[in-house]
């Protein structure tokens, strides 16, 4: 874990974005389960499902064992996000619609769009593949959480949510085309995704 | 792309069948979305989902990165099929039930049964594996499109649809047992699938 | 098949548990389909789906081609389980709720928890990965069968069903930590799972 923390501090963009995304999406998923009055097990399952489902699908698409099953840090970060949601629910009355949760969701969306774009680019897929995997990484967790919560996952496509990930993933690919890579490309991808999403939410 | 076109012209049976299947299923999926009055984005998403979902599942089952994410030609062919559906919808009043679409669906079913049988055989799976992967390749796209259109995907099993793929995949395997391979086996597989399907439709 | 039988007799724990699980879950899945008055094809499809879906998902998560598509023995065992269910349905009036079926379900759950834990440990995943893959292997078949039967698969989480697999998978991992491996660990894992499940059913 020490090595990974160093990776975060010294700027491995995948590690930074993955850490942010896991915390944010576990928090958001658990908040939704708290709103639906799930018990502690249910809150944990939905939080972890939202944190891990997108990245696991991404890993399967590039044919590697899902990171969430390999690294103990992943599960620790997910559980930390679940704990944060429970702490927030003590303080707030409607945690799932509170601005903190909406912002966390936008941040998680941006972080996972970026991890998806990084992994897809490293796997050498086509331009369409980069955008598709970035979007699946970003939206997969929320879609799976919605299924567990017995909501339709397709609202994600109505509400300018998946589209933000498409824009972010396209930004990452285009940045690479013009020679911008690494942390700068990751930052651009995350910025485009989070800003378009926050614009849609606050509209 | 030049090389792939040569491959098509000089008879790589996978390339021929894959090209036909992508065009046909993108056309059929988009026509269904047009009938449901989806917007342009929805029409494109359903068309591409129908064209790619079966092959992506096939590729995951033999643990390789989905072709649709690797090759720019795949997405170009899918978008061409979507465009054809939009052009048809201008001319026809009910494009999703028009004979052109029903025939295109039967042709796509046959083409993807064949690509599935080819890939499964190359991957060295069992006889059951060849038939299962051929059927999943053929039926997966339509099932996923039905989910996106909020229909039950299981009608595919009622309506002598998946059964045609089972017959075609079995034909490909049995052809190999008696020593018939390559383009001839692919042609037999496609012929059995498309003819049984057209017989069921026109019954 | 001779070699595999020798493997079973001389104690390859994966082969033993896999054989038991395939037979038991094909029997249970087919019994449910018989209760819903499915036709012979439907009974076979649901039985094979229940027998194979969990293991196929397990194999995809560790990125290998699903065993069910590679080994002809797998499909033979699945069909044998389907045949047993049909034979039982002639003798019993409500085969899906008969104690034989409930016990078979608990045995299948235990057997597949164990195969999942073995495969996950061999793949070198984390502690969380071992428990997650063991649980998915155990519960995946029943969940998929429930979807085919148009029931909600989430009842599996209400009813102290998945939890038994979590306990069994944890037992397998902890056994390894204290140096107990191979057939002994497999036996402990299966015993914990089947006993907790039978306790829940007979409560």
JSON list of C-alpha atoms in Angstrom, two decimals, chain A residues 94-200:
[
{"chain": "A", "resi": 94, "resn": "UNK", "atom": "CA", "xyz": [-31.60, 12.99, 2.30]},
{"chain": "A", "resi": 95, "resn": "UNK", "atom": "CA", "xyz": [-27.99, 12.03, 1.60]},
{"chain": "A", "resi": 96, "resn": "UNK", "atom": "CA", "xyz": [-28.63, 10.70, -1.91]},
{"chain": "A", "resi": 97, "resn": "UNK", "atom": "CA", "xyz": [-29.88, 14.04, -3.29]},
{"chain": "A", "resi": 98, "resn": "UNK", "atom": "CA", "xyz": [-27.57, 16.29, -1.20]},
{"chain": "A", "resi": 99, "resn": "UNK", "atom": "CA", "xyz": [-25.15, 18.47, -3.23]},
{"chain": "A", "resi": 100, "resn": "UNK", "atom": "CA", "xyz": [-22.22, 16.57, -1.64]},
{"chain": "A", "resi": 101, "resn": "UNK", "atom": "CA", "xyz": [-23.49, 13.33, -3.22]},
{"chain": "A", "resi": 102, "resn": "UNK", "atom": "CA", "xyz": [-24.26, 14.93, -6.58]},
{"chain": "A", "resi": 103, "resn": "UNK", "atom": "CA", "xyz": [-20.75, 16.41, -6.71]},
{"chain": "A", "resi": 104, "resn": "UNK", "atom": "CA", "xyz": [-19.22, 13.09, -5.57]},
{"chain": "A", "resi": 105, "resn": "UNK", "atom": "CA", "xyz": [-21.13, 11.35, -8.38]},
{"chain": "A", "resi": 106, "resn": "UNK", "atom": "CA", "xyz": [-19.80, 13.83, -10.97]},
{"chain": "A", "resi": 107, "resn": "UNK", "atom": "CA", "xyz": [-16.26, 13.40, -9.61]},
{"chain": "A", "resi": 108, "resn": "UNK", "atom": "CA", "xyz": [-16.57, 9.59, -9.68]},
{"chain": "A", "resi": 109, "resn": "UNK", "atom": "CA", "xyz": [-17.90, 9.74, -13.24]},
{"chain": "A", "resi": 110, "resn": "UNK", "atom": "CA", "xyz": [-14.91, 11.85, -14.30]},
{"chain": "A", "resi": 111, "resn": "UNK", "atom": "CA", "xyz": [-12.38, 9.71, -12.43]},
{"chain": "A", "resi": 112, "resn": "UNK", "atom": "CA", "xyz": [-13.64, 6.43, -13.92]},
{"chain": "A", "resi": 113, "resn": "UNK", "atom": "CA", "xyz": [-13.95, 7.91, -17.44]},
{"chain": "A", "resi": 114, "resn": "UNK", "atom": "CA", "xyz": [-10.25, 8.69, -17.09]},
{"chain": "A", "resi": 115, "resn": "UNK", "atom": "CA", "xyz": [-9.20, 5.26, -15.75]},
{"chain": "A", "resi": 116, "resn": "UNK", "atom": "CA", "xyz": [-11.19, 3.62, -18.56]},
{"chain": "A", "resi": 117, "resn": "UNK", "atom": "CA", "xyz": [-9.52, 5.80, -21.21]},
{"chain": "A", "resi": 118, "resn": "UNK", "atom": "CA", "xyz": [-6.06, 5.04, -19.75]},
{"chain": "A", "resi": 119, "resn": "UNK", "atom": "CA", "xyz": [-6.55, 1.26, -19.62]},
{"chain": "A", "resi": 120, "resn": "UNK", "atom": "CA", "xyz": [-8.16, 1.17, -23.08]},
{"chain": "A", "resi": 121, "resn": "UNK", "atom": "CA", "xyz": [-5.33, 3.21, -24.63]},
{"chain": "A", "resi": 122, "resn": "UNK", "atom": "CA", "xyz": [-2.73, 0.94, -23.00]},
{"chain": "A", "resi": 123, "resn": "UNK", "atom": "CA", "xyz": [-4.59, -2.08, -24.42]},
{"chain": "A", "resi": 124, "resn": "UNK", "atom": "CA", "xyz": [-4.19, -0.66, -27.94]},
{"chain": "A", "resi": 125, "resn": "UNK", "atom": "CA", "xyz": [-7.86, -0.58, -28.95]},
{"chain": "A", "resi": 126, "resn": "UNK", "atom": "CA", "xyz": [-9.35, 1.70, -31.64]},
{"chain": "A", "resi": 127, "resn": "UNK", "atom": "CA", "xyz": [-10.60, 5.27, -31.09]},
{"chain": "A", "resi": 128, "resn": "UNK", "atom": "CA", "xyz": [-14.13, 3.88, -30.73]},
{"chain": "A", "resi": 129, "resn": "UNK", "atom": "CA", "xyz": [-12.77, 1.31, -28.27]},
{"chain": "A", "resi": 130, "resn": "UNK", "atom": "CA", "xyz": [-11.21, 4.02, -26.08]},
{"chain": "A", "resi": 131, "resn": "UNK", "atom": "CA", "xyz": [-14.44, 6.03, -25.91]},
{"chain": "A", "resi": 132, "resn": "UNK", "atom": "CA", "xyz": [-16.59, 2.90, -25.41]},
{"chain": "A", "resi": 133, "resn": "UNK", "atom": "CA", "xyz": [-14.43, 1.48, -22.60]},
{"chain": "A", "resi": 134, "resn": "UNK", "atom": "CA", "xyz": [-14.12, 4.90, -20.90]},
{"chain": "A", "resi": 135, "resn": "UNK", "atom": "CA", "xyz": [-17.92, 5.23, -20.97]},
{"chain": "A", "resi": 136, "resn": "UNK", "atom": "CA", "xyz": [-18.54, 1.67, -19.76]},
{"chain": "A", "resi": 137, "resn": "UNK", "atom": "CA", "xyz": [-16.04, 2.15, -16.93]},
{"chain": "A", "resi": 138, "resn": "UNK", "atom": "CA", "xyz": [-17.78, 5.38, -15.92]},
{"chain": "A", "resi": 139, "resn": "UNK", "atom": "CA", "xyz": [-21.43, 4.33, -16.28]},
{"chain": "A", "resi": 140, "resn": "UNK", "atom": "CA", "xyz": [-21.26, 0.60, -15.50]},
{"chain": "A", "resi": 141, "resn": "UNK", "atom": "CA", "xyz": [-21.18, 1.01, -11.72]},
{"chain": "A", "resi": 142, "resn": "UNK", "atom": "CA", "xyz": [-24.21, 3.29, -11.59]},
{"chain": "A", "resi": 143, "resn": "UNK", "atom": "CA", "xyz": [-26.14, 1.04, -13.98]},
{"chain": "A", "resi": 144, "resn": "UNK", "atom": "CA", "xyz": [-25.44, -2.04, -11.86]},
{"chain": "A", "resi": 145, "resn": "UNK", "atom": "CA", "xyz": [-26.36, -0.19, -8.66]},
{"chain": "A", "resi": 146, "resn": "UNK", "atom": "CA", "xyz": [-29.64, 0.88, -10.27]},
{"chain": "A", "resi": 147, "resn": "UNK", "atom": "CA", "xyz": [-30.42, -2.75, -11.15]},
{"chain": "A", "resi": 148, "resn": "UNK", "atom": "CA", "xyz": [-29.75, -3.78, -7.52]},
{"chain": "A", "resi": 149, "resn": "UNK", "atom": "CA", "xyz": [-32.01, -0.92, -6.39]},
{"chain": "A", "resi": 150, "resn": "UNK", "atom": "CA", "xyz": [-34.70, -2.11, -8.83]},
{"chain": "A", "resi": 151, "resn": "UNK", "atom": "CA", "xyz": [-34.58, 1.12, -10.86]},
{"chain": "A", "resi": 152, "resn": "UNK", "atom": "CA", "xyz": [-34.22, 1.26, -14.64]},
{"chain": "A", "resi": 153, "resn": "UNK", "atom": "CA", "xyz": [-30.54, 1.80, -15.51]},
{"chain": "A", "resi": 154, "resn": "UNK", "atom": "CA", "xyz": [-31.46, 3.58, -18.73]},
{"chain": "A", "resi": 155, "resn": "UNK", "atom": "CA", "xyz": [-32.16, 6.88, -17.04]},
{"chain": "A", "resi": 156, "resn": "UNK", "atom": "CA", "xyz": [-28.38, 7.23, -17.18]},
{"chain": "A", "resi": 157, "resn": "UNK", "atom": "CA", "xyz": [-28.71, 7.73, -20.93]},
{"chain": "A", "resi": 158, "resn": "UNK", "atom": "CA", "xyz": [-31.54, 10.26, -20.73]},
{"chain": "A", "resi": 159, "resn": "UNK", "atom": "CA", "xyz": [-29.96, 12.61, -18.27]},
{"chain": "A", "resi": 160, "resn": "UNK", "atom": "CA", "xyz": [-26.74, 13.84, -19.92]},
{"chain": "A", "resi": 161, "resn": "UNK", "atom": "CA", "xyz": [-24.74, 11.44, -17.76]},
{"chain": "A", "resi": 162, "resn": "UNK", "atom": "CA", "xyz": [-23.22, 8.87, -20.13]},
{"chain": "A", "resi": 163, "resn": "UNK", "atom": "CA", "xyz": [-22.74, 11.68, -22.67]},
{"chain": "A", "resi": 164, "resn": "UNK", "atom": "CA", "xyz": [-20.31, 13.43, -20.29]},
{"chain": "A", "resi": 165, "resn": "UNK", "atom": "CA", "xyz": [-18.19, 10.25, -20.24]},
{"chain": "A", "resi": 166, "resn": "UNK", "atom": "CA", "xyz": [-18.32, 10.08, -24.06]},
{"chain": "A", "resi": 167, "resn": "UNK", "atom": "CA", "xyz": [-17.05, 13.68, -24.22]},
{"chain": "A", "resi": 168, "resn": "UNK", "atom": "CA", "xyz": [-14.31, 12.97, -21.65]},
{"chain": "A", "resi": 169, "resn": "UNK", "atom": "CA", "xyz": [-13.17, 9.77, -23.35]},
{"chain": "A", "resi": 170, "resn": "UNK", "atom": "CA", "xyz": [-13.08, 11.54, -26.73]},
{"chain": "A", "resi": 171, "resn": "UNK", "atom": "CA", "xyz": [-10.99, 14.31, -25.16]},
{"chain": "A", "resi": 172, "resn": "UNK", "atom": "CA", "xyz": [-8.46, 11.76, -23.88]},
{"chain": "A", "resi": 173, "resn": "UNK", "atom": "CA", "xyz": [-8.19, 10.14, -27.29]},
{"chain": "A", "resi": 174, "resn": "UNK", "atom": "CA", "xyz": [-7.86, 13.46, -29.15]},
{"chain": "A", "resi": 175, "resn": "UNK", "atom": "CA", "xyz": [-5.26, 14.66, -26.64]},
{"chain": "A", "resi": 176, "resn": "UNK", "atom": "CA", "xyz": [-3.21, 11.58, -27.52]},
{"chain": "A", "resi": 177, "resn": "UNK", "atom": "CA", "xyz": [-3.58, 12.30, -31.23]},
{"chain": "A", "resi": 178, "resn": "UNK", "atom": "CA", "xyz": [-2.06, 15.78, -30.80]},
{"chain": "A", "resi": 179, "resn": "UNK", "atom": "CA", "xyz": [0.73, 14.40, -28.59]},
{"chain": "A", "resi": 180, "resn": "UNK", "atom": "CA", "xyz": [-0.64, 15.21, -25.12]},
{"chain": "A", "resi": 181, "resn": "UNK", "atom": "CA", "xyz": [-0.43, 12.12, -22.88]},
{"chain": "A", "resi": 182, "resn": "UNK", "atom": "CA", "xyz": [0.03, 11.03, -19.24]},
{"chain": "A", "resi": 183, "resn": "UNK", "atom": "CA", "xyz": [-1.17, 13.22, -16.39]},
{"chain": "A", "resi": 184, "resn": "UNK", "atom": "CA", "xyz": [-2.04, 16.15, -18.66]},
{"chain": "A", "resi": 185, "resn": "UNK", "atom": "CA", "xyz": [-4.34, 14.05, -20.85]},
{"chain": "A", "resi": 186, "resn": "UNK", "atom": "CA", "xyz": [-5.86, 12.47, -17.74]},
{"chain": "A", "resi": 187, "resn": "UNK", "atom": "CA", "xyz": [-6.49, 15.89, -16.23]},
{"chain": "A", "resi": 188, "resn": "UNK", "atom": "CA", "xyz": [-8.12, 17.17, -19.43]},
{"chain": "A", "resi": 189, "resn": "UNK", "atom": "CA", "xyz": [-10.35, 14.08, -19.65]},
{"chain": "A", "resi": 190, "resn": "UNK", "atom": "CA", "xyz": [-11.45, 14.39, -16.02]},
{"chain": "A", "resi": 191, "resn": "UNK", "atom": "CA", "xyz": [-12.01, 18.15, -16.31]},
{"chain": "A", "resi": 192, "resn": "UNK", "atom": "CA", "xyz": [-14.21, 17.87, -19.42]},
{"chain": "A", "resi": 193, "resn": "UNK", "atom": "CA", "xyz": [-16.28, 15.08, -17.84]},
{"chain": "A", "resi": 194, "resn": "UNK", "atom": "CA", "xyz": [-16.80, 16.68, -14.43]},
{"chain": "A", "resi": 195, "resn": "UNK", "atom": "CA", "xyz": [-17.51, 20.18, -15.81]},
{"chain": "A", "resi": 196, "resn": "UNK", "atom": "CA", "xyz": [-20.06, 19.01, -18.40]},
{"chain": "A", "resi": 197, "resn": "UNK", "atom": "CA", "xyz": [-21.73, 16.86, -15.73]},
{"chain": "A", "resi": 198, "resn": "UNK", "atom": "CA", "xyz": [-21.85, 19.66, -13.16]},
{"chain": "A", "resi": 199, "resn": "UNK", "atom": "CA", "xyz": [-23.23, 22.00, -15.84]},
{"chain": "A", "resi": 200, "resn": "UNK", "atom": "CA", "xyz": [-26.01, 19.47, -16.54]}
]
